[in-house]
XYZ file of C-alpha atoms in Angstrom:
768
model
C 105.467 68.126 137.507
C 103.274 70.179 135.492
C 99.567 70.795 137.642
C 96.984 68.732 135.586
C 94.402 71.701 133.809
C 91.753 68.946 134.984
C 88.590 71.006 134.219
C 89.995 71.754 131.098
C 90.515 68.985 128.994
C 87.871 69.037 126.798
C 88.809 72.770 125.932
C 91.052 73.949 123.202
C 92.850 76.658 124.084
C 95.450 76.430 121.811
C 95.621 77.039 118.119
C 96.485 73.375 115.812
C 98.886 73.330 113.746
C 98.544 71.064 110.714
C 102.157 70.630 109.027
C 102.167 69.486 104.968
C 105.222 68.698 104.164
C 108.394 65.774 103.980
C 108.119 65.007 107.131
C 111.173 63.029 109.271
C 113.011 60.642 108.788
C 112.754 61.165 104.755
C 115.719 62.130 103.922
C 114.926 65.736 102.698
C 115.684 69.834 103.843
C 112.323 70.724 103.974
C 112.032 67.669 106.397
C 114.490 68.622 108.321
C 112.693 72.504 108.471
C 109.282 71.303 109.793
C 110.919 69.469 112.676
C 112.372 72.157 113.646
C 109.785 74.830 113.385
C 107.251 72.715 115.147
C 109.745 70.841 117.621
C 110.125 75.636 118.571
C 106.471 75.948 118.479
C 105.543 73.214 121.302
C 107.386 75.246 122.998
C 105.294 78.044 123.108
C 101.924 76.099 122.423
C 102.939 72.597 124.068
C 103.874 69.630 122.445
C 100.382 68.705 120.786
C 99.863 71.726 118.899
C 101.092 70.654 115.646
C 100.741 67.225 113.626
C 101.491 66.612 110.096
C 100.038 65.893 106.808
C 103.298 63.541 105.195
C 104.679 64.189 100.995
C 105.853 60.367 100.442
C 108.059 60.072 97.248
C 107.422 56.687 96.985
C 109.373 55.131 99.722
C 108.460 53.973 102.689
C 109.176 55.802 105.885
C 108.638 54.886 110.014
C 106.888 58.212 111.144
C 106.431 58.861 114.293
C 102.419 59.366 115.423
C 101.839 62.828 115.067
C 101.988 62.120 111.036
C 97.956 61.994 110.675
C 97.868 61.348 106.633
C 100.320 60.480 104.113
C 99.869 61.668 100.666
C 101.939 60.446 97.751
C 103.685 62.579 95.994
C 101.504 61.716 92.109
C 98.601 60.535 93.882
C 95.857 63.420 92.625
C 93.472 61.259 94.822
C 95.647 61.611 98.141
C 95.366 65.412 97.913
C 91.682 64.662 97.688
C 91.928 62.801 100.992
C 94.238 64.587 102.996
C 92.024 68.082 102.238
C 88.921 65.995 103.532
C 90.741 64.414 106.813
C 91.994 68.994 107.513
C 88.681 69.749 107.112
C 86.847 66.969 109.974
C 89.734 68.045 111.857
C 89.981 70.065 114.856
C 92.730 71.950 113.043
C 92.661 75.225 113.190
C 95.122 76.593 110.385
C 97.641 74.647 107.860
C 101.382 75.683 107.589
C 102.117 74.520 103.828
C 105.700 74.560 103.123
C 105.959 74.702 99.334
C 109.210 73.836 97.476
C 108.425 73.065 93.380
C 109.717 69.309 94.112
C 107.944 68.622 96.647
C 104.515 68.002 95.346
C 103.258 65.718 91.668
C 101.671 67.561 88.939
C 103.407 69.083 85.895
C 105.081 72.204 88.268
C 104.030 70.875 91.706
C 100.525 71.907 90.436
C 98.494 69.289 92.880
C 99.267 71.094 95.704
C 96.723 73.834 94.042
C 94.238 71.252 94.315
C 94.953 70.754 97.774
C 94.840 73.811 98.228
C 91.015 74.583 96.213
C 89.341 71.926 98.955
C 90.373 73.204 102.018
C 87.820 75.373 103.783
C 90.963 75.682 107.127
C 92.778 79.156 106.621
C 96.580 78.652 105.139
C 99.762 80.082 106.317
C 102.367 79.149 103.209
C 105.742 79.040 103.762
C 107.808 79.436 100.104
C 110.950 77.667 100.099
C 111.738 78.898 96.415
C 110.732 82.187 94.647
C 111.698 82.479 91.408
C 113.148 85.528 89.834
C 112.663 84.136 85.937
C 110.666 81.262 86.378
C 108.961 79.106 83.805
C 105.013 79.771 82.672
C 104.030 76.794 84.424
C 105.599 77.501 87.515
C 104.901 80.511 87.839
C 101.298 79.745 87.261
C 101.599 77.206 90.623
C 103.233 79.372 92.485
C 100.507 82.731 92.116
C 97.465 79.775 93.164
C 99.390 78.864 95.872
C 99.429 82.148 97.120
C 96.166 83.357 96.090
C 95.124 80.257 98.178
C 97.137 81.200 101.137
C 96.103 83.520 103.814
C 99.924 84.547 103.890
C 103.319 83.591 102.919
C 106.058 83.534 104.158
C 109.620 84.820 102.775
C 113.003 84.662 104.419
C 114.499 87.805 103.157
C 113.514 90.899 101.652
C 114.618 90.292 98.024
C 112.196 87.646 97.876
C 108.911 90.255 98.185
C 110.383 92.701 95.944
C 110.378 89.375 93.537
C 106.842 88.379 94.925
C 105.078 91.626 93.841
C 107.103 92.628 91.063
C 107.357 88.746 88.661
C 104.335 87.623 90.496
C 101.826 91.104 91.473
C 101.506 88.762 95.177
C 99.884 91.442 97.319
C 102.283 93.180 99.874
C 100.071 92.506 102.681
C 100.011 89.230 102.443
C 103.801 88.917 102.189
C 105.240 88.382 105.820
C 109.085 88.179 106.721
C 110.344 85.582 108.734
C 113.616 84.979 109.039
C 114.750 80.349 108.792
C 115.435 80.057 112.008
C 118.617 78.655 113.733
C 119.282 76.877 116.765
C 119.546 79.276 119.473
C 122.931 77.921 121.289
C 125.773 79.916 122.645
C 128.908 80.737 120.734
C 131.666 78.759 121.199
C 135.498 78.858 119.653
C 135.826 76.219 117.015
C 138.575 75.015 118.874
C 136.341 73.160 121.355
C 134.282 71.150 118.256
C 137.563 70.217 117.320
C 138.743 68.417 119.852
C 135.665 65.880 120.147
C 136.753 65.429 116.582
C 140.287 64.856 116.597
C 140.859 68.146 114.799
C 142.590 70.231 116.797
C 145.767 70.517 114.417
C 143.160 70.928 111.030
C 142.021 74.685 109.314
C 138.789 72.883 109.191
C 136.754 74.384 105.790
C 133.271 73.104 105.269
C 130.190 72.394 102.551
C 127.215 70.357 103.996
C 124.057 70.132 102.103
C 122.639 67.634 99.812
C 124.931 67.168 96.967
C 123.761 68.430 93.953
C 125.518 70.204 90.606
C 124.024 73.237 91.062
C 125.688 73.070 94.836
C 129.303 73.906 92.700
C 131.905 72.649 95.217
C 134.071 71.355 92.273
C 134.747 75.086 92.337
C 135.725 74.992 96.214
C 137.537 71.575 95.387
C 139.795 73.107 92.760
C 141.090 76.844 94.629
C 142.653 74.329 97.371
C 145.513 73.632 95.615
C 147.247 76.224 95.528
C 145.924 77.730 99.553
C 147.560 74.265 100.648
C 150.520 75.056 99.349
C 151.062 77.785 102.045
C 148.665 76.275 104.492
C 149.243 72.369 104.125
C 146.864 72.033 107.542
C 143.730 73.043 105.552
C 140.929 70.138 106.153
C 137.702 70.344 103.349
C 134.640 68.634 104.945
C 132.127 68.189 102.595
C 129.309 66.969 104.445
C 126.191 64.956 103.215
C 124.515 63.064 100.923
C 123.627 62.813 97.528
C 119.966 64.886 96.697
C 117.607 62.031 96.631
C 115.873 62.783 93.132
C 119.407 63.722 92.299
C 120.020 60.026 93.022
C 117.151 58.550 91.202
C 117.616 60.006 88.240
C 121.648 59.879 87.790
C 123.089 57.491 91.071
C 126.035 58.778 92.220
C 128.049 60.006 89.423
C 128.272 64.230 90.595
C 129.662 62.900 94.139
C 132.285 60.168 92.428
C 133.493 62.904 89.551
C 134.081 65.447 92.884
C 136.228 62.496 94.337
C 137.924 61.803 91.502
C 138.869 66.001 90.946
C 139.969 65.240 94.618
C 142.505 62.183 93.299
C 143.944 64.358 90.070
C 144.435 67.373 92.314
C 146.668 65.739 94.227
C 144.081 66.853 97.370
C 142.992 63.128 99.495
C 144.574 64.970 102.740
C 143.260 67.896 102.627
C 139.497 66.598 101.818
C 137.038 64.752 103.487
C 133.650 63.567 102.475
C 131.175 62.289 105.160
C 128.322 60.659 102.979
C 125.543 60.107 105.358
C 122.504 62.651 106.622
C 123.094 64.185 109.742
C 120.970 64.400 112.772
C 121.203 68.325 114.167
C 123.926 67.233 117.218
C 125.956 65.628 114.534
C 125.739 68.694 112.303
C 126.186 70.408 114.981
C 129.347 69.468 115.923
C 130.582 69.580 112.722
C 129.431 73.488 111.955
C 130.903 73.794 115.382
C 134.926 72.646 114.251
C 134.293 74.822 111.043
C 136.746 77.636 110.656
C 135.358 78.836 106.823
C 132.073 77.059 105.132
C 131.916 78.233 101.601
C 128.702 78.255 99.539
C 130.337 78.140 95.867
C 126.667 77.973 94.464
C 126.029 78.143 90.750
C 122.654 79.158 90.352
C 122.143 83.265 91.147
C 118.244 82.839 91.737
C 118.645 81.186 94.918
C 116.293 83.240 97.381
C 116.545 80.480 100.666
C 118.936 78.639 101.930
C 118.837 76.604 105.026
C 122.992 75.827 105.248
C 123.325 79.486 105.052
C 121.201 80.284 107.506
C 122.829 77.685 110.371
C 126.233 79.130 109.431
C 124.894 82.316 109.960
C 123.135 81.126 113.404
C 126.515 79.248 114.790
C 129.062 81.866 114.103
C 130.475 80.601 111.020
C 132.705 82.947 108.763
C 131.769 82.721 105.623
C 132.248 82.828 101.514
C 129.961 82.245 99.099
C 129.269 83.229 95.534
C 126.251 86.332 95.104
C 123.294 84.568 95.086
C 120.347 86.228 96.441
C 119.875 84.981 99.527
C 123.794 85.966 100.671
C 123.747 89.124 98.480
C 121.984 90.386 101.829
C 122.978 87.946 104.333
C 126.542 88.722 104.035
C 126.202 92.208 103.509
C 127.765 94.683 105.993
C 130.691 92.704 106.927
C 128.568 89.685 108.068
C 130.647 87.132 105.141
C 133.570 87.166 101.741
C 131.327 87.043 98.557
C 133.087 85.621 95.803
C 132.133 85.643 91.892
C 130.302 82.377 90.219
C 132.809 79.923 89.322
C 135.905 81.544 90.368
C 137.825 79.276 92.227
C 140.852 81.524 91.307
C 139.530 84.446 93.421
C 137.617 81.795 95.599
C 141.050 80.668 96.659
C 142.453 83.881 97.174
C 139.974 84.838 99.947
C 140.982 81.392 101.677
C 143.967 82.025 101.879
C 143.557 85.364 102.874
C 141.414 85.225 106.200
C 143.807 81.889 107.028
C 146.899 84.858 107.108
C 144.272 87.705 109.046
C 142.356 85.364 112.113
C 141.520 89.029 113.293
C 139.742 89.648 110.257
C 137.817 85.948 110.109
C 136.939 87.083 114.082
C 135.469 90.179 113.256
C 133.113 88.638 109.945
C 132.415 85.676 112.363
C 131.180 87.909 115.137
C 129.123 90.016 112.879
C 127.454 86.893 111.321
C 126.520 85.797 114.777
C 125.203 88.770 115.985
C 123.071 88.758 112.159
C 122.165 84.721 113.629
C 121.074 85.523 117.078
C 117.777 87.857 114.851
C 117.069 83.654 113.603
C 116.783 82.145 116.468
C 114.219 79.566 116.539
C 113.201 81.322 120.026
C 112.341 84.833 117.930
C 110.961 82.308 114.544
C 108.569 80.610 116.634
C 106.831 83.721 118.438
C 106.446 85.597 114.844
C 105.084 82.179 113.315
C 102.901 81.896 116.479
C 101.688 86.351 115.906
C 101.012 85.025 112.132
C 98.786 81.332 112.715
C 96.879 83.669 115.355
C 96.010 86.444 113.278
C 95.232 84.960 109.967
C 92.777 82.659 111.759
C 91.216 85.739 113.690
C 90.172 86.909 110.655
C 89.169 83.621 109.373
C 87.307 82.672 112.089
C 83.058 82.155 112.244
C 79.966 82.240 114.319
C 79.998 84.575 117.314
C 83.318 84.124 117.587
C 84.337 85.668 114.614
C 81.789 88.742 115.503
C 83.653 89.269 118.924
C 86.865 90.509 116.855
C 89.390 90.090 120.093
C 87.853 87.070 120.872
C 90.133 84.955 118.502
C 92.238 82.420 119.078
C 94.661 83.537 121.341
C 98.528 81.458 121.987
C 98.694 80.534 125.121
C 101.443 78.233 126.957
C 100.442 75.704 129.570
C 99.577 76.656 132.885
C 102.992 75.286 135.120
C 103.030 75.826 138.333
C 106.339 73.548 138.691
C 108.916 75.722 139.312
C 106.829 77.634 142.457
C 106.304 73.790 143.675
C 110.269 73.920 143.462
C 110.860 77.511 145.496
C 108.357 76.148 148.679
C 108.715 74.034 151.498
C 106.948 72.909 154.798
C 107.851 76.413 155.351
C 106.613 78.638 153.066
C 108.190 80.017 149.933
C 111.789 81.418 149.291
C 111.490 84.801 147.404
C 115.105 84.753 145.717
C 116.719 82.658 143.324
C 120.515 82.518 142.008
C 120.648 81.264 138.519
C 117.247 80.061 139.233
C 118.408 77.797 142.368
C 116.494 78.764 145.444
C 118.614 81.469 147.931
C 117.828 80.671 151.606
C 120.357 83.490 152.528
C 117.036 85.641 150.901
C 114.650 84.710 153.297
C 110.612 83.260 153.071
C 108.298 85.874 152.582
C 104.472 86.633 153.211
C 104.500 89.121 150.144
C 105.349 86.018 148.255
C 103.192 83.463 150.050
C 100.170 86.089 149.841
C 100.659 86.325 145.883
C 100.530 82.885 145.741
C 97.764 81.997 147.069
C 95.805 84.563 144.459
C 97.571 82.543 142.205
C 96.758 78.617 142.838
C 93.149 79.629 143.755
C 92.229 81.748 140.488
C 93.916 78.531 138.867
C 91.802 76.305 140.924
C 88.722 77.951 140.740
C 89.582 77.506 136.576
C 90.321 74.178 136.704
C 89.335 72.399 139.546
C 93.221 70.699 139.814
C 92.751 69.539 143.990
C 96.625 69.370 143.948
C 96.139 73.485 144.002
C 94.817 73.564 147.129
C 97.345 71.984 149.143
C 99.488 74.846 148.059
C 97.208 77.464 149.450
C 97.394 75.757 152.036
C 100.826 75.961 153.238
C 101.011 79.433 152.580
C 97.820 79.743 154.633
C 100.088 78.933 157.570
C 102.816 80.800 156.391
C 100.592 83.741 156.603
C 98.992 82.737 160.214
C 102.406 82.446 162.008
C 103.363 85.411 159.871
C 100.663 87.442 161.457
C 102.193 89.744 164.543
C 99.993 90.306 167.354
C 99.089 93.802 166.514
C 97.600 92.544 162.770
C 100.363 93.660 160.825
C 103.037 91.079 159.572
C 105.976 90.119 159.002
C 107.510 89.689 155.917
C 111.104 88.082 156.169
C 111.674 84.638 157.994
C 114.929 83.107 157.972
C 115.738 79.804 156.856
C 116.252 78.818 160.447
C 112.254 79.821 161.019
C 112.789 83.840 162.918
C 111.294 86.355 161.732
C 114.148 88.268 162.395
C 114.334 92.684 163.002
C 112.328 94.461 160.704
C 109.901 97.659 159.792
C 106.413 96.741 159.653
C 105.896 97.430 155.370
C 102.392 98.574 154.210
C 102.847 96.764 150.694
C 103.144 93.013 152.609
C 99.496 94.097 154.753
C 97.840 94.795 151.174
C 99.808 91.345 149.595
C 98.403 89.403 152.748
C 95.095 90.991 152.707
C 95.011 90.013 148.681
C 95.957 86.573 149.393
C 93.277 85.902 152.260
C 90.725 87.625 150.098
C 91.400 85.414 147.135
C 90.994 82.646 149.972
C 87.853 83.066 151.082
C 86.746 82.984 148.022
C 88.155 79.630 147.374
C 87.200 76.896 149.822
C 84.907 79.089 152.121
C 83.386 75.778 152.852
C 86.698 74.621 154.352
C 88.058 75.549 157.749
C 91.020 77.118 156.303
C 88.315 79.895 154.860
C 86.546 80.531 157.179
C 90.274 81.190 159.223
C 90.795 83.266 156.126
C 87.617 85.389 156.511
C 88.213 86.080 160.248
C 91.439 87.811 159.258
C 90.643 89.978 157.002
C 87.234 90.965 158.704
C 89.678 91.693 161.277
C 92.044 93.759 159.636
C 89.758 96.164 157.785
C 90.353 98.574 160.580
C 93.598 98.404 159.848
C 93.419 99.314 156.207
C 92.413 103.478 156.894
C 96.263 103.856 158.091
C 97.634 103.092 154.956
C 98.989 105.666 153.054
C 101.249 103.758 150.018
C 99.280 103.819 147.244
C 100.329 100.365 146.354
C 99.284 99.549 149.873
C 95.886 100.426 149.073
C 95.724 98.655 146.028
C 96.805 95.536 147.129
C 94.518 95.498 149.897
C 91.696 96.394 147.316
C 92.159 93.338 145.174
C 91.534 91.385 148.502
C 88.997 93.565 149.742
C 86.791 93.071 145.902
C 87.431 88.927 146.542
C 86.294 88.706 149.299
C 83.157 90.849 148.388
C 82.645 88.164 145.624
C 81.582 86.094 148.043
C 79.975 88.509 150.762
C 78.628 91.216 148.517
C 76.288 92.707 151.819
C 79.428 92.756 154.209
C 79.312 96.305 154.834
C 82.808 97.186 156.662
C 84.548 95.647 153.198
C 82.511 97.729 151.101
C 83.184 100.842 153.292
C 87.784 100.058 153.252
C 87.140 99.516 149.219
C 85.292 102.726 148.910
C 87.402 104.734 150.821
C 90.282 103.160 148.992
C 88.851 104.117 145.699
C 87.969 107.416 146.532
C 91.455 108.099 147.988
C 92.970 107.027 145.091
C 90.247 108.887 142.571
C 91.228 111.969 144.451
C 94.856 112.319 143.528
C 94.529 111.310 140.153
C 92.075 115.049 140.388
C 94.658 116.058 142.194
C 98.163 115.286 140.093
C 96.226 115.166 136.647
C 97.058 117.236 133.515
C 96.225 117.016 130.027
C 99.528 115.295 129.269
C 99.595 113.579 132.566
C 96.960 111.342 133.544
C 98.160 109.561 137.054
C 97.764 109.304 140.691
C 101.059 110.559 140.987
C 103.760 112.796 139.752
C 105.837 109.685 138.958
C 105.409 106.036 137.751
C 107.326 103.015 139.738
C 106.376 99.135 139.990
C 103.223 97.643 139.641
C 101.356 100.580 138.164
C 98.687 99.027 136.826
C 97.478 98.027 140.210
C 96.042 101.291 140.883
C 93.987 101.367 138.125
C 92.741 98.842 138.481
C 91.343 99.348 141.926
C 89.652 102.059 140.834
C 87.425 99.194 138.018
C 87.286 96.619 141.094
C 85.740 99.104 142.504
C 83.114 100.061 139.562
C 82.322 96.707 139.904
C 81.904 95.842 143.878
C 80.000 99.515 144.199
C 79.085 100.208 140.617
C 79.980 104.097 141.028
C 80.520 105.152 137.017
C 83.224 107.410 137.904
C 85.566 104.972 139.799
C 85.112 103.216 136.087
C 85.831 106.181 134.035
C 88.577 107.161 135.901
C 90.368 103.863 135.930
C 89.923 103.597 132.455
C 91.630 107.056 131.942
C 94.276 105.981 133.991
C 94.752 103.327 132.240
C 94.600 104.282 128.681
C 97.233 106.501 130.326
C 99.884 103.880 131.354
C 99.521 102.663 127.855
C 99.935 105.143 125.963
C 103.171 105.943 127.966
C 104.384 102.326 127.649
C 103.409 100.635 124.211
C 105.993 101.480 121.651
C 106.358 100.411 118.646
C 104.273 97.240 118.708
C 105.265 96.310 121.760
C 104.775 97.047 125.852
C 108.612 98.584 126.752
C 107.628 98.715 130.388
C 109.070 101.393 132.984
C 112.826 100.386 134.228
C 113.414 100.836 138.038
C 116.920 102.056 137.270
C 115.430 105.276 138.234
C 111.964 105.018 137.327
C 109.806 107.818 135.765
C 109.082 110.964 137.177
C 107.288 113.691 135.132
C 108.883 115.568 132.802
C 112.180 113.427 133.534
C 113.770 110.406 130.702
C 112.204 107.433 132.506
C 114.583 104.762 132.840
C 114.757 102.012 130.150
C 115.916 99.411 132.592
C 115.789 96.884 134.423
C 111.929 95.920 133.515
C 110.059 94.402 135.942
C 107.800 90.918 135.232
C 104.865 92.477 137.772
C 104.226 95.771 135.799
C 103.368 92.882 132.799
C 100.756 91.183 134.676
C 99.785 93.459 136.376
C 98.682 95.540 133.368
C 97.733 92.106 131.769
C 95.417 91.662 134.211
C 93.829 95.262 134.768
C 93.864 95.042 130.978
C 91.119 91.829 130.674
C 89.219 93.519 133.736
C 88.357 96.544 131.660
C 87.599 94.340 128.702
C 85.490 92.591 130.645
C 83.751 96.079 132.284
C 83.562 98.040 129.388
C 84.200 96.339 126.226
C 86.497 98.430 124.397
C 87.943 95.783 122.135
C 91.373 97.744 122.420
C 92.239 96.490 125.797
C 91.890 92.924 124.988
C 94.192 93.628 122.986
C 96.489 95.624 124.936
C 96.164 92.564 127.299
C 97.466 90.051 125.141
C 100.239 92.145 123.894
C 101.522 93.026 127.702
C 101.012 89.126 128.126
C 103.629 88.999 125.303
C 106.031 91.033 126.905
C 107.092 87.779 128.758
C 107.103 85.611 125.767
C 109.451 88.483 124.226
C 107.867 90.974 122.298
C 109.368 93.716 124.049
C 112.528 96.225 123.742
C 115.251 93.353 123.180
C 113.267 90.671 121.596
C 113.953 88.065 124.483
C 111.366 86.229 125.946
C 111.466 86.088 129.980
C 109.916 82.830 130.394
C 110.782 79.444 130.378
C 108.083 77.221 129.250
C 109.860 74.124 130.202
C 109.965 74.718 133.990
C 107.711 76.860 134.135
C 109.993 80.080 135.611
C 109.858 83.725 134.998
C 113.226 85.564 134.529
C 113.481 88.222 137.308
C 113.976 91.420 134.882
C 114.376 92.884 131.393
C 118.641 94.220 131.401
C 120.265 96.005 129.211
C 121.900 93.141 128.165
C 118.825 90.501 128.351
C 116.693 88.892 130.502
C 118.092 87.862 134.278
C 119.804 84.853 135.167
C 117.688 85.063 138.240
C 114.084 83.500 138.403
C 112.200 84.031 141.847
C 109.172 84.258 142.918
C 107.688 87.334 142.834
C 108.089 87.086 139.038
C 106.724 83.954 138.395
C 103.954 84.439 140.435
C 102.947 87.535 138.344
C 103.384 85.643 135.139
C 100.836 82.615 136.675
C 98.553 85.488 137.472
C 98.481 86.799 134.141
C 98.176 83.797 132.276
C 95.565 82.635 134.426
C 93.357 85.870 133.432
C 93.794 84.880 129.829
C 92.790 81.903 129.948
C 89.529 82.327 132.110
C 88.869 84.932 129.277
C 89.685 82.170 126.693
C 87.416 79.673 128.589
C 84.489 81.614 130.235
C 84.454 85.243 129.327
C 84.378 85.629 125.854
C 81.137 83.566 125.544
C 79.302 86.600 127.703
C 80.581 89.221 125.749
C 77.721 90.046 123.791
C 75.059 89.819 126.787
C 76.585 93.040 127.699
C 76.543 95.112 124.888
C 73.017 96.834 125.680
C 74.954 98.202 129.039
C 77.994 99.524 128.050
C 76.398 101.474 124.976
C 74.049 102.806 127.953
C 76.728 103.338 129.976
C 79.742 105.435 127.640
C 76.818 107.562 126.765
C 76.001 108.989 130.223
C 78.419 112.315 131.113
């Protein structure tokens, strides 16, 4: 169960997207695409983020409640009313799916009338880009592009056509792949077993039937193939295109069926005349040894069939239409001339007889398909929508360029609850299952208090207090008579022999400080305050930088409600002075850091100086903290994403940096520190960097792999050479929660006070 955000229900925290398209259950390829993109966006934005404006073709469909308006394809009045409905709604951005035949009027130009009346930003995905358009088609597309803030195409050839033929400026064009299911590769035999086809070599064509699909060429290629390979089965999966069926009935299908009889192929060709759901298509496509795309038109710039086949790791034979030429280059498939049944038959036979080559092609296809997974594509669309809304927003939100509508996942603390029992929180898991051999952890109990306390302070969700109490009880039990803390407790509730950890002391103080700020009028809050105050004399014994930083975080939280408590002020000042001294001792022109190395949780050191400035108002701390943060960003922000320091060797001055395993705590600490830097300095770059650091969790990283699972709220333990770690422990998940809450705090509170401090910032940074 996701914790209820009771305090924020009335505040919109993520984009609302209206998808203008045909909509399932209407049998239409664009409807299927729209359903897929809506579903994938929901994993990033939440289930209620998308709605539909449905284009109807004169038929009645049983839509879901997410369809907020229906447009009769040939009713111009409906287009006008739909535009008014969007303008009056809370929609932030319109995602228009463009295909000429989808909209009414000459060459589909009614949609232009619709766009001219919409005052929300529009992003248009172009499913067809004709290299040789008619005058009417040219005019419609140019006007659609003009009314759109951005247009999306699905391959590079379309970019060239748009710029060369339609004069669309290149800065307005974005390349985002079609999108395919994120699944593991499975051998066709797995699916053949389910379809009772284990003794057949399966060739497949799927999608809507129409004359330009060229299926007759594939059928004509089969007789010579079957002479040598009688176990071949060619499956033709799909219904006749609804527009074609209304115009000419089943004439083309009947022609194909007659051709099969004429060639004596009734045992080798099977028609599956149905519009299939995703699971059924996945089953049939999985069983295919070869997929054939024998299309007649060389102008087809986007093919969902081709994209889905690549994503499934299929060996593809295709005619050289535009999309296929790009997608199947470099060994990812085989091309055959248009209407060349003899050549197609030869390639089919060659691939049957050379299984190693067939598997190699399938492997290259699957690798290409991984870059088109919906997990990646949804984040690319999300980034684009955010950017468009940012540049289109009005009022104060627009004046503050960084205060744009960012898209944030729901705050889901469910996984932390699963790792927590009546005793405490288990620190490690095996594939997401709690591993009781690796003990309860005071480190994670302290950090979990911080996460739940900050969540409660923002949303006032009472269920968070129960979790805080559990972790406080554990820390009380883990506290030794001398004031230090045990870290590990085994499953039998015994503390094994262990060295005392300064980091553990710091993390426990961090959690206790957060608790004093949270529940100051409850007995537990008074207890936390007592322990913090009793622990302050031990702080002078700390020698490790991270331990000092964690302790400083706890002291800073304590000082929010107890700003005049002098021992806490002195302790925080001593920590900041020691870090400032280390920074000055170790810094050079190209190395602005506290030590000769970068290891874990690096940004906490810069954060400490920034917190010191917040509570002690020593401008030296602010400027030094920002300098150190700038260095950390410069060292890790590469090619538009953060490439965190790996723990397989770390990064020592003058040596090669480790690339893996990158740690979630680094992304979280960097996110929080950047947001604090934004709040204290007003420098807009820190907001940009804060969101970029957070997006490391979501796939904006070296491998393009997300580490966070929005469904259960778990975060992988690190970014390994082969992707995200399969283990998902408490530390990683808490770091994600802390980072996410800090961004919500900006969106819901801090950004509204941004302009109030402009004068202070201006004067501050004019000082020497």
